[in-house]
Amino acid sequence: MISIEGLKKVFSLNNKDVVAVDNLNLHVEDGDIYGVVGYSGAGKSTFVRLINRLEEPSEGTVKIGDKVITSLSKSDLRIARQDIGMVFQHFNLLWSRTVAENIAFPLEISGVEKQEREKRVLELIELVGLAGREDAYPAQLSGGQKQRVGIARALANSPRVLLCDEATSALDPETTNQILRLLQDINEKLGLTIILITHEMHVIRKICNRVAVMEHGKVVEEGNVIDVFTKPQQQVTQNFVEQLTGSNEEEEDVTELKEKFQEGILLRIQFLGESANQTIISQLVKQFDIHVNILQGKITQTQGGSYGTLIVQLLGPQQDEAMQYLKEQDVIEVEVIQHA
């Protein structure tokens, strides 16, 4: 487990103290893919660099397994960092070295013998899907290939933890999805704990199990991804979710729907978890003397399951009974938009 308590970082800028990370507390379970999301300036990149002490904390503790990282001497820290891989936004590759030589670099520093080093490099090249490109230089690679090299290099010393600082923000959407699938595959194959720093809620939705939302150096909201997506508590979280789900556009559509469909009952039905895949509407029609007109709908997949929203119109003699039936289901939330 990664346990972070009271973590704080204060920078001095023009003789003024600037608090980049402020009393941050976080716990990440072994083998988890944990997302940290926030806008630019939220402190998330500083936070991830505090974990392996690329930045020295002003206060607080970071504990990984049984090692208190913040208490280690410089020599012990160098050893401990072999258990903490890091992937950077802009790759940070050595441009005069080939793919294989870049991946081998941390092994050279660790004093791994040449034969073992070459064997490990070939394993990692295969793992990240770069077979046949081992002799290429970074300038000959696409952005996605460069990041694969960065990931392989970060895995060279078989770390227990992988820190990803905006690892996909320099990539196009298709390549981003490929890198996310690679990280997910690595997590499953190696049991690696991954902390993923991003400003993109799409990235969180794709592969993370839990998420922390940062604002002004603090964690303002934290929980399972599906819970945070469906019930955001803070305004910054709501903003992130709206960017992904188009909630603002949905509200505009609802106003138009209320004007257009003035008969019966208009409902917004929110499906949580696996219930998004169930045939609840079909069951409703079978049990009650009603017609159901589906006006709008969207289902989204997350690592924690599916969630979605339907806006429906209920018409018929048993529309009130049907509405009550929906409200009694503990797997969904129902909001009455309009009752004629």
Short mmCIF file of C-alpha atoms in Angstrom, two decimals, residues 167-291:
data_model
loop_
_atom_site.label_atom_id
_atom_site.label_comp_id
_atom_site.label_asym_id
_atom_site.label_seq_id
_atom_site.Cartn_x
_atom_site.Cartn_y
_atom_site.Cartn_z
CA ALA A 167 1.74 10.23 -19.81
CA THR A 168 -0.85 10.63 -22.59
CA SER A 169 -1.42 14.38 -22.81
CA ALA A 170 1.09 14.81 -25.67
CA LEU A 171 -0.58 12.08 -27.72
CA ASP A 172 -3.53 12.00 -30.14
CA PRO A 173 -6.75 10.26 -28.99
CA GLU A 174 -6.12 6.96 -30.79
CA THR A 175 -2.57 6.68 -29.49
CA THR A 176 -3.77 7.67 -26.02
CA ASN A 177 -6.16 4.73 -26.01
CA GLN A 178 -3.36 2.39 -27.12
CA ILE A 179 -1.08 3.55 -24.29
CA LEU A 180 -3.91 3.24 -21.76
CA ARG A 181 -4.57 -0.33 -22.91
CA LEU A 182 -0.85 -1.04 -22.53
CA LEU A 183 -0.82 0.33 -18.98
CA GLN A 184 -3.89 -1.73 -18.13
CA ASP A 185 -2.24 -4.84 -19.58
CA ILE A 186 0.94 -4.19 -17.57
CA ASN A 187 -1.10 -3.70 -14.41
CA GLU A 188 -2.84 -7.06 -14.93
CA LYS A 189 0.27 -9.01 -15.95
CA LEU A 190 2.70 -7.63 -13.39
CA GLY A 191 0.36 -6.68 -10.53
CA LEU A 192 1.89 -3.22 -10.64
CA THR A 193 0.41 -0.33 -8.65
CA ILE A 194 -0.11 2.64 -10.98
CA ILE A 195 -0.72 6.27 -10.03
CA LEU A 196 -1.91 8.17 -13.08
CA ILE A 197 -1.76 11.97 -13.12
CA THR A 198 -3.95 13.63 -15.75
CA HIS A 199 -6.20 16.56 -16.59
CA GLU A 200 -8.39 14.36 -18.83
CA MET A 201 -11.43 12.66 -17.32
CA HIS A 202 -11.49 10.36 -20.36
CA VAL A 203 -8.23 8.82 -19.12
CA ILE A 204 -9.68 8.29 -15.63
CA ARG A 205 -12.82 6.68 -17.05
CA LYS A 206 -10.87 4.29 -19.24
CA ILE A 207 -8.61 2.49 -16.79
CA CYS A 208 -8.73 3.84 -13.22
CA ASN A 209 -10.45 2.12 -10.31
CA ARG A 210 -10.34 5.08 -7.93
CA VAL A 211 -9.83 8.78 -8.47
CA ALA A 212 -8.81 11.82 -6.45
CA VAL A 213 -9.74 15.31 -7.67
CA MET A 214 -7.22 18.04 -6.86
CA GLU A 215 -7.78 21.77 -6.65
CA HIS A 216 -5.45 24.40 -5.18
CA GLY A 217 -3.08 21.73 -3.89
CA LYS A 218 -5.75 19.80 -2.01
CA VAL A 219 -7.72 16.63 -2.66
CA VAL A 220 -11.29 17.95 -2.72
CA GLU A 221 -13.02 14.71 -3.70
CA GLU A 222 -12.02 11.05 -3.75
CA GLY A 223 -13.67 7.69 -4.32
CA ASN A 224 -14.51 4.90 -6.76
CA VAL A 225 -14.58 6.23 -10.31
CA ILE A 226 -18.20 5.27 -10.94
CA ASP A 227 -19.35 6.98 -7.72
CA VAL A 228 -17.46 10.18 -8.51
CA PHE A 229 -18.81 10.19 -12.08
CA THR A 230 -22.44 9.66 -11.12
CA LYS A 231 -22.53 11.76 -7.93
CA PRO A 232 -19.89 14.50 -8.15
CA GLN A 233 -19.94 16.61 -4.98
CA GLN A 234 -17.58 19.49 -5.76
CA GLN A 235 -17.97 22.06 -8.52
CA VAL A 236 -14.57 21.24 -10.04
CA THR A 237 -15.57 17.56 -10.24
CA GLN A 238 -18.90 18.47 -11.82
CA ASN A 239 -17.00 20.51 -14.42
CA PHE A 240 -14.81 17.53 -15.32
CA VAL A 241 -17.79 15.18 -15.56
CA GLU A 242 -19.78 17.66 -17.68
CA GLN A 243 -16.90 17.87 -20.17
CA LEU A 244 -17.08 14.13 -20.64
CA THR A 245 -20.82 13.51 -20.50
CA GLY A 246 -22.07 16.72 -22.10
CA SER A 247 -24.35 17.40 -19.11
CA ASN A 248 -24.78 21.08 -20.01
CA GLU A 249 -25.97 20.15 -23.49
CA GLU A 250 -28.31 17.57 -21.93
CA GLU A 251 -29.93 20.27 -19.76
CA GLU A 252 -30.52 22.40 -22.85
CA ASP A 253 -32.09 19.39 -24.56
CA VAL A 254 -34.33 18.75 -21.54
CA THR A 255 -35.80 22.25 -21.82
CA GLU A 256 -36.69 21.57 -25.44
CA LEU A 257 -38.11 18.14 -24.60
CA LYS A 258 -40.38 19.61 -21.92
CA GLU A 259 -41.83 21.99 -24.50
CA LYS A 260 -42.24 19.30 -27.14
CA PHE A 261 -43.57 16.41 -25.01
CA GLN A 262 -46.17 17.83 -22.65
CA GLU A 263 -48.28 14.70 -22.14
CA GLY A 264 -47.73 12.01 -19.54
CA ILE A 265 -44.62 11.94 -17.34
CA LEU A 266 -41.09 12.87 -18.33
CA LEU A 267 -38.44 11.04 -16.29
CA ARG A 268 -34.66 11.12 -16.13
CA ILE A 269 -33.50 7.61 -15.18
CA GLN A 270 -29.91 7.20 -14.05
CA PHE A 271 -28.55 3.67 -14.23
CA LEU A 272 -25.72 2.76 -11.89
CA GLY A 273 -23.22 -0.06 -12.26
CA GLU A 274 -24.21 -3.17 -14.13
CA SER A 275 -27.88 -2.15 -14.11
CA ALA A 276 -27.09 -0.04 -17.19
CA ASN A 277 -27.02 -3.30 -19.12
CA GLN A 278 -30.32 -4.64 -17.82
CA THR A 279 -33.62 -4.53 -19.69
CA ILE A 280 -35.48 -2.41 -17.14
CA ILE A 281 -37.53 -0.59 -19.76
CA SER A 282 -38.59 -3.91 -21.27
CA GLN A 283 -39.67 -5.14 -17.84
CA LEU A 284 -41.63 -1.94 -17.29
CA VAL A 285 -43.67 -2.36 -20.48
CA LYS A 286 -44.44 -6.00 -19.66
CA GLN A 287 -45.70 -5.27 -16.13
CA PHE A 288 -47.76 -2.13 -16.69
CA ASP A 289 -50.31 -0.83 -19.18
CA ILE A 290 -48.14 1.96 -20.51
CA HIS A 291 -46.16 3.15 -23.49
#
